[in-house]
Amino acid sequence: MATEASVASAGQPQIQGPTQFDLYYWLRSFVAGGVAGCCAKTTIAPLDRVKILLQAHNPHYKHLGVFATLRAVPKKEGFLGLYKGNGAMMVRIFPYGAIQFMAFDNYKKFLSTKLGISGHIHRLMAGSLAGMTAVICTYPLDVIRARLAFQVTGEHRYTGIANAFYTIYLKGGISGFYRGLTPTIIGMAPYAGFSFFTFGTLKSLGLHHFPELLGKPSLDNPDVLVLKTHVNLLCGGIAGAIAQTLSYPLDVARRRMQLGAVLPDSDRCLYTVTVATGTQWFAGTDDYIYMTLVGTEGSSERTLLDKPLYNDFERGAVDSYAVSVEENLGDIELVKIEKMKYWVHDDWYCKYIAVKTPSGDYIEFPCFRWVVDDKEVILRDGRAHLPQDDKTRVAKQHRRKELEIRQKTYRWKEWHPGFPMSIDALSHKDLPRDIQFDSEKGVDFALNYTKAIENLCINQFMHMFQSSWGEFADFERIFVRIKNTISEYVMQHWKEDFMFGYQFLNGCNPVIIQKCTNIPSKFPVIHEMVADCLERDLTLEEELKEGNLYIADYAIMEDVTPNATDPCTMQYLASPICLLYKNSQNKILPIAIQLSQTPGEDSPIFLPSDDEYDWLLAKIWVRSADFHVHQTVTHLLKTHLISEVFAIAMYRQLPAVHPVYKLLVPHVRFTIAINTKAREQLICECGIFDKANGTGGGGHVQLVQKAMKTFTYKSLCFPEAIKDRGMDSQEDLPYYYYRDDGIKVWEIVKSFVTDVVNIYYDSDETLQRDEEIQAFVKDVCSFGMQDLDYCAFPKSLQTREQLVEYLTVVIFTASAQHAAINFGQFDWCSWIPNAPPTMRKPPPTKKGQVDVKFIVESLPDRGRSCWHLGAVWALSQFQENELFLGMYPDEQFTEKSVKNAVETFQKKLSEVSKLIKSRNEGKKLPYYYLSPDRIPNSVAV
């Protein structure tokens, strides 16, 4: 059987082949070439993807070989991961194969007929030209396919062919589709040429020397031999292998140029940066975010974090980006974040940034702050460091610069003479963005009080100033919609001496009562006055020695100016003294009340044996004085204002990398903001406080100034404060739940603080060398408390035990102490006669002149009652998304040892919550204010 060449040379008749312009010939060549190319490339797609991954040194697989990568890809990305990019390959290879096959025949005919070139040379040239033509026409698809195949699951830059096409065009224009074209053309010429040349040569040699073994008649022309199918495949494989080997170096260059514009090649280091945006309102941003990594061996370029056709940095989003650098940066010390506006400035709340290094290590960089305007934020990694631990110049400079900026931002200011210092800001909007409320509207006192009054359905009374109630029952008209278990019980039993005495132990101001060791001369109570109240057949002096007498002295109220902002309503204050007796059932009962600090005919001592209304009005005056002292001294001064002092000093003296900063920052959350808002709306001149409170109009300022003269550091140490008042014996007072629960919480907080302190301070000397913590303590005393000698706040700390106590004071005051005296206000003060915010008649100076009408006319009018009710309701509500004690969603610490301490802390708190819940079951007056699951982390309301 003759070969195709011999038949033609012998001049034997031949079947006329199709002409170049035969439509059927073109269609057949197009389909045959396309289908052949698709089948071939799909078959070898897994190997082709492995080749791309290894050529460009993908970080996930560059350390593996061919077969190891074939095994690793399905494990990491699933079986279909072997075919990633195959869709784009099909889109490309069909026209590529078709164009190549058609072009080869046309170039071959052109070279032989027009230029007279024949033989092996014309096959080589035709193959090369056909390959170059196909590559140029389909090269954009090859670039897209390479980039799709290179990306690894979880780190996608492109979502598909269309997205890749759009992104590449957006970034680099038309030229972006032709990166690496030069080495491709140079490589494809020898590849295609040698491929066709080798295949043609093998075909000719095989049919010439082994026609019967390798050949078979053509289906189109039985007189012409063609290679058998399996032989054809073998020849094609050999030709492809030889051509690929010869052009492989240029193929590697092509791939790296194709991928180099976006993806790191083998000579670069890839860092994966994960950015978490906060979940609070308006946390996301549309502004441009740039990042720079700073390491011990160098810095990355300023990189725009942006994903094409993706809305980056949305509220609650966690986004990952690749940062490519020429060389390894060493240990990453800092992360710089810069924000530049897109249209208008759009603040962004960054929770944290995590960096995955080329070696696979993860480094966390807590942020938890707002990035505003065109400002730069520089972050250290999450490990806490004392100042003496920083050794590198970069770390020391960052620490110093952060404090310099903070000290310019957080400035001290005296709001009133004699007050603790506060933040230098006239309004909430003037505060640094990091300490503002997420939504200022949510803490607008005027708005919240008005809403409260509307929700309580008492808005019809709120403007009825000077309009008295008719009788006690009338107060129920504004009470019925909001009563709860405790407040309803108070309404039913408020006249009883037991209820009056119980509130000194477990009401919202359980810090006034103290054991009476001697009857003061200004309060001349004698045995004969109270003999009927004593149950143990002992004299008053003997009861005193037995420790059964307690006293509540409101001397601080003396000479405080009453509210005179409303000329139509006279308002009055008193400075009573109340003697209390512990009966045989361990109940605390009042046995004598004097409504001034000066005894005399015009200041009688009221007794339970007096007329019913005399005694009732005397108790009402004590409750009113207690309300004022509670609101202004116990609540405002000793939780809000002192917590603000701690907060300002912390921001001024402790950088974010300091362990004490990380420990305290959850416990000063929103404290400066709520105080600023209060100074702006609540306790300012003509503020809301003036509307309903007898100490409004300046009296509350006098109260704070007087209280500051006896305010000491030790009074914030809970166990010592309890002991100093003689209230520490559980045997004497078994129902003092404020004391019992408070001691439990104090000890748990102290244990947690001890664990954290011991992690970072291995000795007292380490503490003494910590300049920042010493500056923090000194700032509190010298500036926050204005260096008042009598306050006895420490100016330095010498031992770890002192540090533990100090930090326990800060945390306990901001959390447990504030919860104990704030969140019971609605329970105990919503029934107006039990806690009158003002009195409209002066204290009685004679006995026997009081009736129900006089008492009702002494109590607040309808308008003031409504404002008071709205206030205690609003102040008793938890914040939206409140964080309770031990809840730290913002993980400031990254060390495992501290996380273990937090877990232990949370476990102990949970156990106390269960104990308190169990104790309260079945009680008519449950005490839950110091249950850890109801204690917010910070003063924020």
Phi, psi and omega in degrees: 000128186281150174281169179299322181291317183290324178298315181294320183288333180282354177076017179288157181301139180234152174284129182295120179288165180292147177283169183295331186259010178291120182300320180296322179296316179297314182296318180295317180295319182297310182292315182298314180294317181295312180296318179299315180295317180298315180297316182295313183290327177294322180298318184259013182305316179302316180293325181292322178291321176300320180298316180296316180299319183279324178301316184266008177054059175302131185304332183279339187230359188296339181272001183254163173267188184297306185289325177295322178292321177300329177277326185285323184300310179299326180293321184275322189238003183087165183300321181292348176299334177292339183251017179298131183087358183292328177298313177296327179297319180293318178301324182277315192288332179298305176293330179298309181295319180296312180298321183293314181295316180295317182295324181298311180297319181291318178295323181294316178294318181298315182294324184278323184271321184271322184253352178073021179267130180219180178081204183293330183295318183289333174293318180297313181292317180297318179296319180294314180295321179296319179296315180295321179297314180296320181295313182299320182291327186247009186300319178305322178291328178293320178297315180297315181297320180296318182289323176294321181288332185282329185288146185253147180307131182096348181229038185289134171262331184237141181265351180173185184296313182297317179297319179295317180300313181296316183295315181296319179295320181295323184277320188231003181068199181299322182296337178297335180277353185237025174293130180083011182294323183300305177296335177293313179297315179298322181282324184287332179300304177293327181297305181295319181298308181293330179295308180291321180298312181294317180296315180297319180295312179299322179296313181297315180295320181295315181288334181282317185265330182227060186296318183286326182282322187253340186257170176204155181296144177287144179292331180280327182215100183301340180280351182251132179272141171230163181290145174296159187301310183293328178289322178300317178295319180296316180295320178297318179297316179295317180297317179296318181297316180295315181294319180296319180298317182292327184256007187298318179303320178290331178292321177298316178299319179299313182297318183291326177289323178298319184269344188294335183293330185236319186254144182291139177266187187293341181269358182244160179254137183252125173248129177262121184251123177253127184240126180251127177263145183296166182258355181287167182301139176062026180286331183284171181212153172255001180288167177281134178244125179246150181223143175229130176263131181243118180241176180291340182251005180149183182233152175281168173288157175293114190248128174284125178271104186206134174249127181300140178055033181222138180273095183288155169058043173282158179306125178080002184280151171235109187245147179242144182220153178259133175241116184257135179229159182293316183225160179301136184275357184079208178287126180285119182262320185224154169236123178260130177243131176233142179237132176233139188293148176268297172248298175232163181299130184229101184301149183227132177258113179262124179281304181200166174230132177242134181244125173260120183278167178302334179277356177096002178283146177251131178236126181263138178235091179298141178238292177050050178208167179271138172256115189240158178049213177260049184269157177252134176244129181245127186246142168264162178292167191289351178289134180281144181222134168284158183300325181286351179277338182283124183248332185276154179297320181298315182294318181294317180296317180298317181299313182293318181293321179300316180290324177299317179293317181297319183292335174280334183273317182259096184251145177284149175207141178268115181284316174220148176303137178085356177272158166299150180292154181228184182285146178276086179203131182281331183212169181301320183291344179277351182286155171304142186301329184294336183249006175283158171294151178299322177226112182298330181300327183291342180240025176282110186299314182299316181294315182294321180293319179297317178297318179300315180296321178291316180296330180275001178059040179238015183294341179288345181257347195294337180258009184268062175287153183068004180256110185281157170283159182276323182202174182301323182298336180296333179296338178293341181294333177254008186246333190298329185281346190233007184291150174228191186302310183286312183297325178291322177296321177297316180301322184280333189236013188297336181282342187284144180296326179300314181295321178300312182289324182300325184293337176292336181265316190227016174279201183270004174223064187274029185243004184270319185296140175213158180292138181268119179259342173201148179282117183295148182296334179285356183226075190284067176276134178240167185301318184298331179294323191242010185305322182292343183268345184274133190252357188251013182059034177244155175285169179300319180295321180291320177298323179298315180293328179285351179081028182261004181247140179228160184220146173234111186245121181255045181300332181298339181279349183295133177067013173284133184286125179287163182296124179234025183286339178250104183295345182274348183228117174281137179233149189227155177231162176218162178234072188284166170231136183232127176264131185239149185233134174267114184278187184292342177265012180065025174267146179265123183231144176282138179234349178198140180221131173239132190268010174213172180271357183240112180289158179160183182297327181271007178223070183292158174265116182275142186230157177301337181278353179288177176306145185308316185280332173299311182294319180296316181294323177299317179294322178299319179295323177295316180296324178293315177298320179298321178300315181294316179295320178299308186296318190267320184264299184297318185271298186296303186289309193271001169232302185295302188291320180288327176293326177294321176301311179301318183295313182297315179298322179298312180296328183281329191242347183241118176289164185297340182274351181286136182298328180288325174299312181298325180288320188270334190301327176293340185263005172238013182300120177068005182294311179297324181294314182292324178292320178296318178296324178294317178293335181279326188232326193268304188252012177282173177298130183064025179277184183298327181301329182289340187292324190229354188254136181294341177262009175292170179077013177122342180298324179293328176293316178299321181297314179297317181298320178290320182293328180298335182286345177238007182279122181235161177299318183295336179291346177269349177277104193307307182300321180290322179296319178296315182294319180299332178271002179071026185249020189272347184278116178288333178291320180289320183231080185289347184250024179269078188291330176303316179293310186295312180291322180297319178297319179299312182294318178304312183294324179291317177298316180298319178296318178296314179299319179301316179301314182291316180300317183291339177291323187255337180245107182275353180198168175295327180297323178298319177296316183296331180274355180278096184295328184288318180291326177293321178294323178299310181296318180294323179297320178300313184284308189286328181250306182301314179259012175056029174057036179287125186298322186285345181286335175058032172285136182294147177259349176203163178235129185253338182231159178294328178297321178294320178296317179301314179298317183298313181290327176296320176301314182299311184290315182295318180298317184286336185251283188293312183297317179295319179298320184295326186254357181253312192279002173261005185298318180292320180302314190259341186246356182287333174277104192308314182298339180278341180208068184295127179285345176203162176232136187259002173228152182289160177301143181293141179252353179225157175266156174082014181242014187247136171228181183300317181299318180298319180295314181297321179288341176282329183287166181302148177286181186297316182296312180294326177299319181292316178297321178296316182296317177298323181293309184291332176291313182295320182289342182268001183268142174286155175292155173296136182057045181298142176254117183267168189307127180091354177270114182232073179296330174275100185282092179290323180267141175248349182288138181297323182298320179288321178299322176295320178297321178295318179298318178296318177303310181296322180295316179295318178298319180298321179295320178294320178301319179293319179297316181293320178297318179295318180296324185283345184300126178084355181279139175286333177235076179292149176243111185231007186293336179252020170286123186307331180283002176235015180253107176297152181298330189216169175280105184223013178212000000 
